[in-house]
CSV table of C-alpha atoms in Angstrom, one decimal:
chain,number,residue,atom,x,y,z
C,54,MET,CA,-30.0,-8.1,19.3
C,55,ALA,CA,-26.5,-9.0,20.4
C,56,VAL,CA,-25.3,-5.7,18.8
C,57,ILE,CA,-28.2,-3.5,19.6
C,58,ILE,CA,-28.6,-4.2,23.4
C,59,PRO,CA,-25.0,-3.3,24.4
C,60,ILE,CA,-25.3,-0.1,22.3
C,61,VAL,CA,-28.6,0.9,24.0
C,62,TRP,CA,-27.2,0.0,27.4
C,63,ALA,CA,-24.1,2.2,26.8
C,64,VAL,CA,-26.2,5.1,25.6
C,65,ALA,CA,-28.4,4.8,28.7
C,66,LEU,CA,-25.4,4.8,31.0
C,67,ALA,CA,-24.0,7.9,29.4
C,68,PHE,CA,-27.0,9.9,30.4
C,69,GLN,CA,-27.2,8.7,34.0
C,70,GLN,CA,-25.1,9.3,37.1
C,71,VAL,CA,-23.7,5.7,37.4
C,72,ARG,CA,-20.8,4.6,39.5
C,73,LEU,CA,-19.5,1.1,40.3
C,74,LEU,CA,-21.3,1.3,43.7
C,75,ASN,CA,-24.8,1.7,42.2
C,76,ILE,CA,-24.5,0.1,38.8
C,77,ARG,CA,-26.6,-2.9,40.0
C,78,ASP,CA,-29.5,-0.6,40.6
C,79,THR,CA,-29.2,1.1,37.3
C,80,GLY,CA,-31.6,0.3,34.4
C,81,ILE,CA,-32.2,1.6,30.9
C,82,ILE,CA,-34.9,3.9,32.2
C,83,GLY,CA,-33.7,6.3,34.8
C,84,GLU,CA,-33.0,9.9,35.6
C,85,TYR,CA,-31.4,11.2,32.4
C,86,THR,CA,-29.0,14.1,32.6
C,87,LEU,CA,-26.3,15.8,30.4
C,88,ASP,CA,-23.9,16.3,33.4
C,89,ASN,CA,-21.7,13.4,32.2
C,90,PHE,CA,-21.2,15.1,28.8
C,91,VAL,CA,-20.5,18.5,30.4
C,92,GLU,CA,-18.0,16.9,32.7
C,93,VAL,CA,-16.2,15.1,29.8
C,94,LEU,CA,-16.1,18.0,27.4
C,95,THR,CA,-14.9,20.5,30.0
C,96,SER,CA,-12.5,18.2,31.8
C,97,PRO,CA,-8.8,19.1,31.7
C,98,GLY,CA,-6.9,17.1,29.1
C,99,PHE,CA,-9.9,16.0,27.0
C,100,LEU,CA,-9.0,18.3,24.0
C,101,GLY,CA,-5.4,17.3,24.3
C,102,ALA,CA,-6.3,13.6,24.3
C,103,LEU,CA,-8.6,14.1,21.3
C,104,TRP,CA,-5.8,15.9,19.3
C,105,THR,CA,-3.4,13.1,20.3
C,106,THR,CA,-5.9,10.5,19.1
C,107,ILE,CA,-6.4,12.3,15.7
C,108,VAL,CA,-2.6,12.6,15.2
C,109,TYR,CA,-2.0,9.0,16.2
C,110,SER,CA,-4.8,7.7,14.0
C,111,VAL,CA,-3.9,9.8,10.9
C,112,CYS,CA,-0.1,9.2,11.1
C,113,GLY,CA,-0.4,5.5,12.1
C,114,THR,CA,-2.9,4.8,9.2
C,115,ALA,CA,-0.8,6.6,6.6
C,116,LEU,CA,2.5,5.0,7.7
C,117,ALA,CA,1.0,1.5,7.9
C,118,ILE,CA,-0.5,1.8,4.4
C,119,GLY,CA,2.6,3.4,3.0
C,120,ILE,CA,4.8,0.6,4.3
C,121,GLY,CA,2.3,-2.0,3.1
C,122,LEU,CA,2.3,-0.5,-0.3
C,123,ILE,CA,6.1,-0.5,-0.5
C,124,ALA,CA,6.3,-4.1,0.6
C,125,ALA,CA,3.6,-5.2,-1.9
C,126,LEU,CA,5.4,-3.5,-4.8
C,127,ALA,CA,8.8,-4.9,-3.7
C,128,LEU,CA,7.5,-8.5,-3.6
C,129,ARG,CA,5.3,-8.2,-6.7
C,130,LYS,CA,7.7,-10.0,-9.1
C,131,PRO,CA,8.4,-13.8,-8.5
C,132,PHE,CA,11.8,-14.8,-7.1
C,133,ARG,CA,13.2,-17.6,-5.0
C,134,GLY,CA,12.1,-17.3,-1.4
C,135,ARG,CA,9.3,-14.8,-2.1
C,136,GLY,CA,6.7,-17.0,-0.3
C,137,LEU,CA,8.8,-17.2,2.8
C,138,ILE,CA,9.4,-13.5,2.9
C,139,ARG,CA,5.7,-12.8,2.4
C,140,ALA,CA,4.8,-15.2,5.3
C,141,SER,CA,7.4,-13.6,7.6
C,142,LEU,CA,5.9,-10.1,7.0
C,143,LEU,CA,2.7,-11.3,8.6
C,144,LEU,CA,4.3,-12.0,11.9
C,145,PRO,CA,3.7,-8.5,13.4
C,146,TYR,CA,0.0,-8.8,12.7
C,147,VAL,CA,-0.5,-12.3,14.0
C,148,ALA,CA,1.8,-12.0,17.1
C,149,PRO,CA,0.1,-11.5,20.4
C,150,VAL,CA,0.1,-7.8,21.3
C,151,VAL,CA,1.4,-8.5,24.8
C,152,ALA,CA,4.4,-10.3,23.4
C,153,ALA,CA,5.0,-7.6,20.7
C,154,THR,CA,4.9,-4.7,23.2
C,155,PHE,CA,7.2,-6.6,25.6
C,156,VAL,CA,9.8,-7.0,22.8
C,157,TRP,CA,9.6,-3.4,21.8
C,158,SER,CA,9.8,-2.2,25.5
C,159,THR,CA,12.9,-4.4,25.9
C,160,LEU,CA,14.6,-3.1,22.7
C,161,LEU,CA,13.9,0.5,23.6
C,162,ASN,CA,14.8,0.4,27.2
C,163,PRO,CA,17.2,3.3,28.0
C,164,GLN,CA,19.3,1.1,30.3
C,165,TYR,CA,19.8,-2.2,28.6
C,166,GLY,CA,17.9,-1.9,25.3
C,167,PHE,CA,19.6,-2.8,22.0
C,168,VAL,CA,18.5,0.4,20.2
C,169,ASN,CA,20.1,2.7,22.8
C,170,TRP,CA,23.2,0.5,22.9
C,171,PHE,CA,23.5,0.8,19.2
C,172,GLY,CA,22.8,4.5,19.2
C,173,THR,CA,25.3,5.4,21.9
C,174,THR,CA,28.0,2.9,20.7
C,175,VAL,CA,27.7,3.1,16.9
C,176,LEU,CA,25.8,6.3,16.1
C,177,GLY,CA,27.4,8.5,18.7
C,178,TRP,CA,24.4,9.5,20.8
C,179,GLU,CA,25.5,11.5,23.8
C,180,GLU,CA,23.0,9.7,26.1
C,181,PRO,CA,20.3,7.1,25.9
C,182,VAL,CA,16.8,8.0,24.8
C,183,ALA,CA,13.8,7.1,26.9
C,184,PHE,CA,11.6,6.4,23.9
C,185,LEU,CA,8.5,5.3,25.9
C,186,SER,CA,8.7,7.6,28.9
C,187,GLN,CA,10.1,10.9,27.5
C,188,ARG,CA,7.5,13.3,26.3
C,189,SER,CA,9.7,15.3,24.0
C,190,LEU,CA,13.3,15.2,22.6
C,191,PRO,CA,15.1,18.5,21.7
C,192,ILE,CA,16.4,18.1,18.2
C,193,SER,CA,17.9,20.6,15.7
C,194,ILE,CA,16.8,20.7,12.1
C,195,PHE,CA,18.6,23.2,9.8
C,196,GLY,CA,19.4,25.3,12.9
C,197,TRP,CA,15.9,25.2,14.3
C,198,GLU,CA,15.5,23.7,17.8
C,199,ILE,CA,12.2,21.8,18.1
C,200,ASP,CA,10.8,19.5,20.8
C,201,PHE,CA,10.1,16.3,19.0
C,202,PRO,CA,7.3,14.2,20.6
C,203,ILE,CA,9.4,11.1,20.9
C,204,ALA,CA,7.0,8.9,22.9
C,205,LEU,CA,4.1,9.6,20.6
C,206,PHE,CA,6.3,9.0,17.5
C,207,THR,CA,7.3,5.7,19.0
C,208,VAL,CA,3.8,4.4,19.6
C,209,ILE,CA,2.9,5.6,16.0
C,210,CYS,CA,5.8,3.5,14.7
C,211,PHE,CA,4.6,0.5,16.7
C,212,GLU,CA,1.1,0.9,15.3
C,213,ALA,CA,2.4,1.1,11.8
C,214,TRP,CA,4.6,-2.0,12.3
C,215,ARG,CA,1.7,-3.9,13.7
C,216,SER,CA,-0.8,-2.9,11.1
C,217,PHE,CA,1.2,-2.8,7.8
C,218,PRO,CA,0.8,-6.6,7.1
C,219,PHE,CA,-3.0,-6.0,6.9
C,220,ALA,CA,-2.5,-3.4,4.1
C,221,PHE,CA,0.2,-5.6,2.6
C,222,LEU,CA,-2.3,-8.5,2.1
C,223,PHE,CA,-5.0,-6.3,0.5
C,224,LEU,CA,-2.6,-4.5,-1.8
C,225,THR,CA,-0.8,-7.7,-2.8
C,226,ALA,CA,-4.1,-9.3,-3.7
C,227,ARG,CA,-5.1,-6.3,-5.8
C,228,LEU,CA,-1.7,-6.2,-7.5
C,229,GLN,CA,-2.1,-9.9,-8.5
C,230,ALA,CA,-5.3,-8.9,-10.3
C,231,VAL,CA,-3.7,-6.2,-12.4
C,232,PRO,CA,-3.2,-7.5,-16.0
C,233,ASP,CA,0.4,-7.9,-17.0
C,234,VAL,CA,-0.5,-6.7,-20.5
C,235,LEU,CA,-0.8,-3.1,-19.3
C,236,ASP,CA,2.7,-3.1,-17.7
C,237,GLU,CA,4.2,-4.8,-20.8
C,238,ALA,CA,2.6,-2.3,-23.1
C,239,ALA,CA,3.9,0.6,-21.1
C,240,ARG,CA,7.4,-0.9,-21.1
C,241,ILE,CA,7.3,-1.2,-24.9
C,242,ASP,CA,6.2,2.4,-25.1
C,243,GLY,CA,9.3,3.4,-23.1
C,244,ALA,CA,7.5,4.4,-19.8
C,245,THR,CA,9.7,4.7,-16.8
C,246,PRO,CA,9.0,2.8,-13.5
C,247,THR,CA,7.6,6.0,-12.0
C,248,GLN,CA,5.3,6.6,-14.9
C,249,ARG,CA,4.1,2.9,-14.9
C,250,PHE,CA,3.3,3.2,-11.2
C,251,TRP,CA,1.3,6.5,-11.4
C,252,HIS,CA,-0.5,5.8,-14.6
C,253,ILE,CA,-1.1,2.0,-14.4
C,254,LEU,CA,-0.8,0.7,-10.9
C,255,TRP,CA,-2.0,3.7,-8.8
C,256,PRO,CA,-5.4,3.9,-10.5
C,257,GLN,CA,-5.9,0.2,-9.9
C,258,LEU,CA,-4.8,0.4,-6.3
C,259,LEU,CA,-6.7,3.6,-5.4
C,260,PRO,CA,-10.1,2.0,-4.5
C,261,THR,CA,-8.3,-0.6,-2.3
C,262,ILE,CA,-6.2,2.1,-0.6
C,263,ALA,CA,-9.4,4.2,0.0
C,264,VAL,CA,-11.1,1.2,1.8
C,265,LEU,CA,-7.9,0.6,3.8
C,266,CYS,CA,-7.8,4.2,4.9
C,267,VAL,CA,-11.3,4.0,6.3
C,268,LEU,CA,-10.9,0.6,8.0
C,269,ARG,CA,-7.4,1.4,9.5
C,270,PHE,CA,-8.5,4.8,10.7
C,271,ILE,CA,-11.5,3.5,12.5
C,272,TRP,CA,-9.5,0.7,14.2
C,273,THR,CA,-6.6,3.0,15.1
C,274,PHE,CA,-8.9,5.7,16.4
C,275,ASN,CA,-10.4,3.2,18.8
C,276,ASN,CA,-7.1,1.6,19.6
C,277,PHE,CA,-6.3,1.1,23.3
C,278,ASP,CA,-4.1,-1.9,24.1
C,279,ASP,CA,-1.0,-0.9,22.1
C,280,ILE,CA,-0.6,2.5,23.9
C,281,TYR,CA,-1.7,1.2,27.3
C,282,LEU,CA,0.8,-1.6,27.2
C,283,LEU,CA,3.7,0.5,25.9
C,284,THR,CA,3.3,3.8,27.8
C,285,GLY,CA,0.1,3.5,29.9
C,286,GLY,CA,-1.0,6.8,28.3
C,287,GLY,CA,1.8,8.8,29.8
C,288,ALA,CA,4.5,11.0,28.2
C,289,GLY,CA,2.0,12.7,25.9
C,290,THR,CA,0.4,9.5,24.4
C,291,GLU,CA,-2.9,9.6,26.2
C,292,VAL,CA,-5.7,9.0,23.7
C,293,VAL,CA,-9.4,9.1,24.4
C,294,ALA,CA,-9.7,5.3,24.6
C,295,VAL,CA,-7.2,5.4,27.5
C,296,ARG,CA,-9.2,8.1,29.2
C,297,VAL,CA,-12.3,6.0,29.0
C,298,PHE,CA,-10.5,3.1,30.6
C,299,ASP,CA,-9.2,5.4,33.4
C,300,TYR,CA,-12.6,6.9,34.1
C,301,MET,CA,-14.1,3.4,34.3
C,302,THR,CA,-11.4,1.7,36.5
C,303,ALA,CA,-9.5,4.3,38.4
C,304,ARG,CA,-12.4,6.6,39.1
C,305,GLY,CA,-15.2,4.1,39.0
C,306,ASP,CA,-17.3,6.6,37.1
C,307,ILE,CA,-19.3,4.4,34.6
C,308,GLY,CA,-21.5,7.2,33.4
C,309,ALA,CA,-18.7,9.5,32.5
C,310,ALA,CA,-16.8,6.7,30.8
C,311,ALA,CA,-19.8,5.8,28.7
C,312,ALA,CA,-20.4,9.4,27.8
C,313,GLN,CA,-16.8,9.8,26.8
C,314,ALA,CA,-17.0,6.6,24.6
C,315,LEU,CA,-20.2,8.0,23.0
C,316,VAL,CA,-18.4,11.3,22.3
C,317,LEU,CA,-15.6,9.3,20.8
C,318,ALA,CA,-18.0,7.4,18.6
C,319,ALA,CA,-19.7,10.6,17.4
C,320,ILE,CA,-16.5,12.3,16.5
C,321,LEU,CA,-15.3,9.2,14.6
C,322,ALA,CA,-18.6,9.1,12.7
C,323,VAL,CA,-18.3,12.7,11.7
C,324,LEU,CA,-14.7,12.3,10.6
C,325,VAL,CA,-15.5,9.2,8.5
C,326,GLY,CA,-18.6,10.9,7.1
C,327,VAL,CA,-16.5,13.9,6.0
C,328,TYR,CA,-14.0,11.6,4.4
C,329,LEU,CA,-16.6,9.7,2.5
C,330,LYS,CA,-18.3,12.9,1.4
C,331,LEU,CA,-15.1,14.5,0.1
C,332,PHE,CA,-13.5,11.4,-1.5
C,333,GLY,CA,-16.4,9.0,-2.0
C,334,ARG,CA,-17.1,10.0,-5.5
C,335,GLN,CA,-13.5,10.0,-6.5
C,336,GLU,CA,-13.2,6.4,-5.2
C,337,GLU,CA,-16.3,5.3,-7.2
C,338,GLN,CA,-14.9,6.8,-10.4
C,339,ALA,CA,-11.6,5.2,-9.8
Protein backbone atom coordinates (compact mmCIF):
# COMPACT_ATOMS: atom_id res chain seq x y z
CA MET A 1 0.00 0.00 0.00
CA ALA A 2 2.89 2.35 0.71
CA VAL A 3 3.88 2.06 -2.96
CA ILE A 4 0.45 1.87 -4.58
CA ILE A 5 -1.22 4.84 -2.85
CA PRO A 6 1.36 7.50 -3.92
CA ILE A 7 1.23 6.19 -7.51
CA VAL A 8 -2.57 6.29 -7.62
CA TRP A 9 -2.55 9.76 -6.09
CA ALA A 10 -0.02 11.04 -8.65
CA VAL A 11 -2.07 9.59 -11.53
CA ALA A 12 -5.23 11.19 -10.16
CA LEU A 13 -3.51 14.59 -9.88
CA ALA A 14 -2.23 14.32 -13.45
CA PHE A 15 -5.79 14.21 -14.81
CA GLN A 16 -7.12 17.10 -12.72
CA GLN A 17 -6.64 20.85 -12.71
CA VAL A 18 -4.82 21.09 -9.39
CA ARG A 19 -2.81 24.02 -8.08
CA LEU A 20 -1.31 24.74 -4.70
CA LEU A 21 -4.30 26.91 -3.83
CA ASN A 22 -6.87 24.14 -4.20
CA ILE A 23 -4.89 20.98 -3.51
CA ARG A 24 -6.54 20.53 -0.10
CA ASP A 25 -9.91 20.20 -1.82
CA THR A 26 -8.65 17.68 -4.36
CA GLY A 27 -9.36 13.97 -4.05
CA ILE A 28 -8.78 10.86 -6.08
CA ILE A 29 -12.23 11.20 -7.61
CA GLY A 30 -12.70 14.49 -9.42
CA GLU A 31 -13.19 16.16 -12.78
CA TYR A 32 -10.76 14.31 -14.98
CA THR A 33 -9.34 16.01 -18.06
CA LEU A 34 -6.47 15.64 -20.53
CA ASP A 35 -5.64 19.36 -20.50
CA ASN A 36 -2.53 18.84 -18.36
CA PHE A 37 -1.05 16.39 -20.85
CA VAL A 38 -1.88 18.65 -23.79
CA GLU A 39 -0.21 21.56 -22.00
CA VAL A 40 2.88 19.51 -21.16
CA LEU A 41 3.36 17.96 -24.59
CA THR A 42 2.83 21.24 -26.45
CA SER A 43 4.71 23.50 -24.05
CA PRO A 44 7.83 25.21 -25.41
CA GLY A 45 11.00 23.42 -24.42
CA PHE A 46 9.51 20.02 -23.57
CA LEU A 47 10.95 18.19 -26.57
CA GLY A 48 14.31 19.89 -26.01
CA ALA A 49 14.30 18.86 -22.36
CA LEU A 50 13.36 15.31 -23.33
CA TRP A 51 16.22 15.11 -25.82
CA THR A 52 18.61 16.53 -23.22
CA THR A 53 17.39 13.90 -20.75
CA ILE A 54 18.03 11.07 -23.22
CA VAL A 55 21.51 12.35 -24.13
CA TYR A 56 22.37 12.89 -20.47
CA SER A 57 21.12 9.42 -19.51
CA VAL A 58 22.76 7.48 -22.35
CA CYS A 59 26.12 9.26 -22.17
CA GLY A 60 26.21 9.33 -18.37
CA THR A 61 25.38 5.63 -18.14
CA ALA A 62 27.89 4.58 -20.79
CA LEU A 63 30.67 6.72 -19.34
CA ALA A 64 30.06 5.56 -15.76
CA ILE A 65 30.09 1.88 -16.73
CA GLY A 66 33.12 2.37 -18.96
CA ILE A 67 35.14 4.03 -16.18
CA GLY A 68 33.98 1.39 -13.71
CA LEU A 69 35.07 -1.39 -16.07
CA ILE A 70 38.52 0.15 -16.58
CA ALA A 71 38.98 0.58 -12.82
CA ALA A 72 37.85 -2.99 -12.10
CA LEU A 73 40.26 -4.41 -14.68
CA ALA A 74 43.14 -2.24 -13.47
CA LEU A 75 42.68 -3.39 -9.86
CA ARG A 76 41.98 -7.02 -10.63
CA LYS A 77 45.45 -8.37 -9.79
CA PRO A 78 46.64 -8.19 -6.14
CA PHE A 79 49.30 -5.63 -5.22
CA ARG A 80 50.29 -3.67 -2.14
CA GLY A 81 47.76 -0.98 -1.35
CA ARG A 82 45.02 -2.36 -3.60
CA GLY A 83 42.46 -2.39 -0.78
CA LEU A 84 43.13 1.26 0.03
CA ILE A 85 42.78 2.29 -3.60
CA ARG A 86 39.55 0.32 -3.94
CA ALA A 87 38.14 2.01 -0.85
CA SER A 88 39.14 5.47 -2.09
CA LEU A 89 37.31 4.89 -5.39
CA LEU A 90 34.05 4.63 -3.45
CA LEU A 91 34.30 8.20 -2.13
CA PRO A 92 32.42 9.86 -5.04
CA TYR A 93 29.48 7.50 -4.53
CA VAL A 94 29.23 7.83 -0.74
CA ALA A 95 29.98 11.56 -0.52
CA PRO A 96 26.94 13.84 0.01
CA VAL A 97 25.80 15.22 -3.31
CA VAL A 98 25.69 18.78 -1.90
CA ALA A 99 29.34 18.58 -0.90
CA ALA A 100 30.35 16.99 -4.20
CA THR A 101 28.59 19.63 -6.31
CA PHE A 102 30.12 22.41 -4.17
CA VAL A 103 33.62 21.04 -4.77
CA TRP A 104 33.03 20.76 -8.51
CA SER A 105 31.51 24.25 -8.69
CA THR A 106 34.54 25.66 -6.89
CA LEU A 107 37.04 23.82 -9.07
CA LEU A 108 35.28 24.88 -12.28
CA ASN A 109 34.66 28.50 -11.31
CA PRO A 110 35.83 30.76 -14.17
CA GLN A 111 37.25 33.38 -11.76
CA TYR A 112 39.10 31.45 -9.06
CA GLY A 113 38.68 27.76 -9.96
CA PHE A 114 41.74 25.53 -10.15
CA VAL A 115 40.74 24.02 -13.51
CA ASN A 116 40.63 27.40 -15.26
CA TRP A 117 43.81 28.53 -13.53
CA PHE A 118 45.58 25.41 -14.77
CA GLY A 119 44.11 25.80 -18.24
CA THR A 120 45.08 29.45 -18.69
CA THR A 121 48.47 29.16 -16.95
CA VAL A 122 49.74 25.76 -18.10
CA LEU A 123 47.66 24.72 -21.10
CA GLY A 124 47.57 28.14 -22.72
CA TRP A 125 43.81 28.79 -22.82
CA GLU A 126 43.09 32.26 -24.11
CA GLU A 127 40.35 32.86 -21.56
CA PRO A 128 38.63 30.98 -18.72
CA VAL A 129 35.75 28.64 -19.53
CA ALA A 130 32.43 28.93 -17.71
CA PHE A 131 31.84 25.18 -17.54
CA LEU A 132 28.55 25.40 -15.66
CA SER A 133 26.98 28.54 -17.11
CA GLN A 134 28.05 28.52 -20.77
CA ARG A 135 25.74 26.67 -23.13
CA SER A 136 28.26 26.04 -25.90
CA LEU A 137 31.96 26.45 -26.56
CA PRO A 138 33.24 26.98 -30.12
CA ILE A 139 35.98 24.47 -30.87
CA SER A 140 37.78 23.44 -34.04
CA ILE A 141 38.20 19.77 -34.96
CA PHE A 142 40.16 19.05 -38.14
CA GLY A 143 39.22 22.47 -39.44
CA TRP A 144 35.52 22.11 -38.62
CA GLU A 145 34.05 24.68 -36.25
CA ILE A 146 31.44 23.20 -33.91
CA ASP A 147 29.56 24.50 -30.87
CA PHE A 148 30.40 22.02 -28.15
CA PRO A 149 27.71 21.78 -25.39
CA ILE A 150 30.14 22.45 -22.56
CA ALA A 151 27.62 22.72 -19.68
CA LEU A 152 25.84 19.50 -20.67
CA PHE A 153 29.18 17.75 -21.09
CA THR A 154 30.21 18.91 -17.61
CA VAL A 155 27.12 17.56 -15.87
CA ILE A 156 27.51 14.28 -17.79
CA CYS A 157 31.09 14.01 -16.51
CA PHE A 158 29.88 14.73 -12.98
CA GLU A 159 27.24 12.02 -13.25
CA ALA A 160 29.84 9.54 -14.51
CA TRP A 161 32.23 10.48 -11.71
CA ARG A 162 29.51 10.06 -9.11
CA SER A 163 28.19 6.78 -10.49
CA PHE A 164 31.21 4.80 -11.67
CA PRO A 165 31.94 3.34 -8.17
CA PHE A 166 28.58 1.54 -8.34
CA ALA A 167 29.59 -0.14 -11.60
CA PHE A 168 33.07 -0.72 -10.23
CA LEU A 169 31.68 -2.71 -7.27
CA PHE A 170 29.48 -4.92 -9.45
CA LEU A 171 32.17 -5.59 -12.03
CA THR A 172 34.85 -6.24 -9.42
CA ALA A 173 32.62 -8.80 -7.74
CA ARG A 174 32.00 -10.50 -11.09
CA LEU A 175 35.69 -10.53 -11.97
CA GLN A 176 36.47 -12.20 -8.65
CA ALA A 177 34.19 -15.08 -9.69
CA VAL A 178 35.92 -15.68 -13.04
CA PRO A 179 38.04 -18.85 -12.75
CA ASP A 180 41.78 -18.16 -13.00
CA VAL A 181 42.17 -21.41 -14.91
CA LEU A 182 40.61 -19.86 -18.02
CA ASP A 183 43.04 -16.96 -18.05
CA GLU A 184 46.03 -19.20 -17.39
CA ALA A 185 45.04 -21.56 -20.20
CA ALA A 186 44.73 -18.62 -22.59
CA ARG A 187 48.16 -17.36 -21.58
CA ILE A 188 49.68 -20.77 -22.25
CA ASP A 189 48.04 -20.83 -25.68
CA GLY A 190 49.66 -17.47 -26.46
CA ALA A 191 46.56 -15.27 -26.34
CA THR A 192 47.19 -11.52 -26.17
CA PRO A 193 45.67 -9.38 -23.38
CA THR A 194 43.10 -8.07 -25.86
CA GLN A 195 42.13 -11.57 -26.93
CA ARG A 196 41.85 -12.72 -23.31
CA PHE A 197 39.57 -9.80 -22.56
CA TRP A 198 37.20 -10.25 -25.52
CA HIS A 199 37.02 -14.05 -25.47
CA ILE A 200 37.22 -14.79 -21.72
CA LEU A 201 36.36 -11.79 -19.56
CA TRP A 202 33.83 -10.02 -21.77
CA PRO A 203 31.38 -12.97 -22.04
CA GLN A 204 31.59 -13.34 -18.26
CA LEU A 205 30.96 -9.63 -17.66
CA LEU A 206 28.24 -9.10 -20.27
CA PRO A 207 25.23 -10.13 -18.11
CA THR A 208 26.43 -7.88 -15.28
CA ILE A 209 27.01 -4.97 -17.66
CA ALA A 210 23.52 -5.46 -19.11
CA VAL A 211 21.95 -5.22 -15.64
CA LEU A 212 24.07 -2.15 -14.84
CA CYS A 213 22.92 -0.49 -18.08
CA VAL A 214 19.27 -0.89 -17.12
CA LEU A 215 19.71 0.23 -13.51
CA ARG A 216 21.98 3.17 -14.23
CA PHE A 217 19.82 4.36 -17.15
CA ILE A 218 16.69 4.36 -14.98
CA TRP A 219 18.39 6.25 -12.17
CA THR A 220 20.10 8.74 -14.48
CA PHE A 221 16.92 9.32 -16.49
CA ASN A 222 15.15 10.36 -13.29
CA ASN A 223 18.11 12.26 -11.86
CA PHE A 224 17.39 15.73 -10.55
CA ASP A 225 19.67 16.82 -7.72
CA ASP A 226 22.99 16.72 -9.60
CA ILE A 227 21.88 19.01 -12.41
CA TYR A 228 19.81 21.30 -10.21
CA LEU A 229 22.68 21.87 -7.78
CA LEU A 230 25.27 22.39 -10.53
CA THR A 231 23.44 24.49 -13.11
CA GLY A 232 19.84 24.86 -11.97
CA GLY A 233 18.83 23.47 -15.34
CA GLY A 234 20.31 26.40 -17.22
CA ALA A 235 22.80 26.59 -20.09
CA GLY A 236 21.15 23.77 -22.03
CA THR A 237 21.08 21.26 -19.15
CA GLU A 238 17.36 21.31 -18.37
CA VAL A 239 16.10 17.75 -18.08
CA VAL A 240 12.47 16.73 -17.64
CA ALA A 241 12.94 16.14 -13.90
CA VAL A 242 13.97 19.80 -13.48
CA ARG A 243 10.90 20.90 -15.46
CA VAL A 244 8.67 18.87 -13.15
CA PHE A 245 10.21 20.64 -10.16
CA ASP A 246 9.78 24.07 -11.78
CA TYR A 247 6.13 23.38 -12.63
CA MET A 248 5.47 22.31 -9.05
CA THR A 249 7.33 25.08 -7.20
CA ALA A 250 7.70 28.11 -9.45
CA ARG A 251 4.28 27.83 -11.10
CA GLY A 252 2.42 25.97 -8.37
CA ASP A 253 0.78 23.82 -11.05
CA ILE A 254 0.56 20.45 -9.31
CA GLY A 255 -1.57 18.85 -12.03
CA ALA A 256 0.82 19.74 -14.85
CA ALA A 257 3.81 18.63 -12.77
CA ALA A 258 2.16 15.26 -12.09
CA ALA A 259 1.26 14.90 -15.77
CA GLN A 260 4.83 15.64 -16.79
CA ALA A 261 6.13 13.09 -14.29
CA LEU A 262 3.68 10.52 -15.67
CA VAL A 263 4.85 11.22 -19.23
CA LEU A 264 8.44 10.83 -18.06
CA ALA A 265 7.64 7.47 -16.45
CA ALA A 266 5.84 6.27 -19.59
CA ILE A 267 8.74 7.24 -21.85
CA LEU A 268 11.19 5.53 -19.53
CA ALA A 269 9.08 2.37 -19.49
CA VAL A 270 8.99 2.33 -23.30
CA LEU A 271 12.75 2.82 -23.61
CA VAL A 272 13.55 0.11 -21.05
CA GLY A 273 11.02 -2.20 -22.70
CA VAL A 274 12.62 -1.70 -26.11
CA TYR A 275 16.06 -2.35 -24.62
CA LEU A 276 14.94 -5.57 -22.96
CA LYS A 277 13.17 -6.67 -26.13
CA LEU A 278 16.23 -6.12 -28.30
CA PHE A 279 18.93 -7.35 -25.94
CA GLY A 280 17.11 -9.52 -23.40
CA ARG A 281 17.65 -12.78 -25.27
CA GLN A 282 21.31 -12.04 -25.86
CA GLU A 283 21.77 -11.40 -22.12
CA GLU A 284 20.08 -14.69 -21.23
CA GLN A 285 22.28 -16.58 -23.68
CA ALA A 286 25.37 -14.86 -22.31
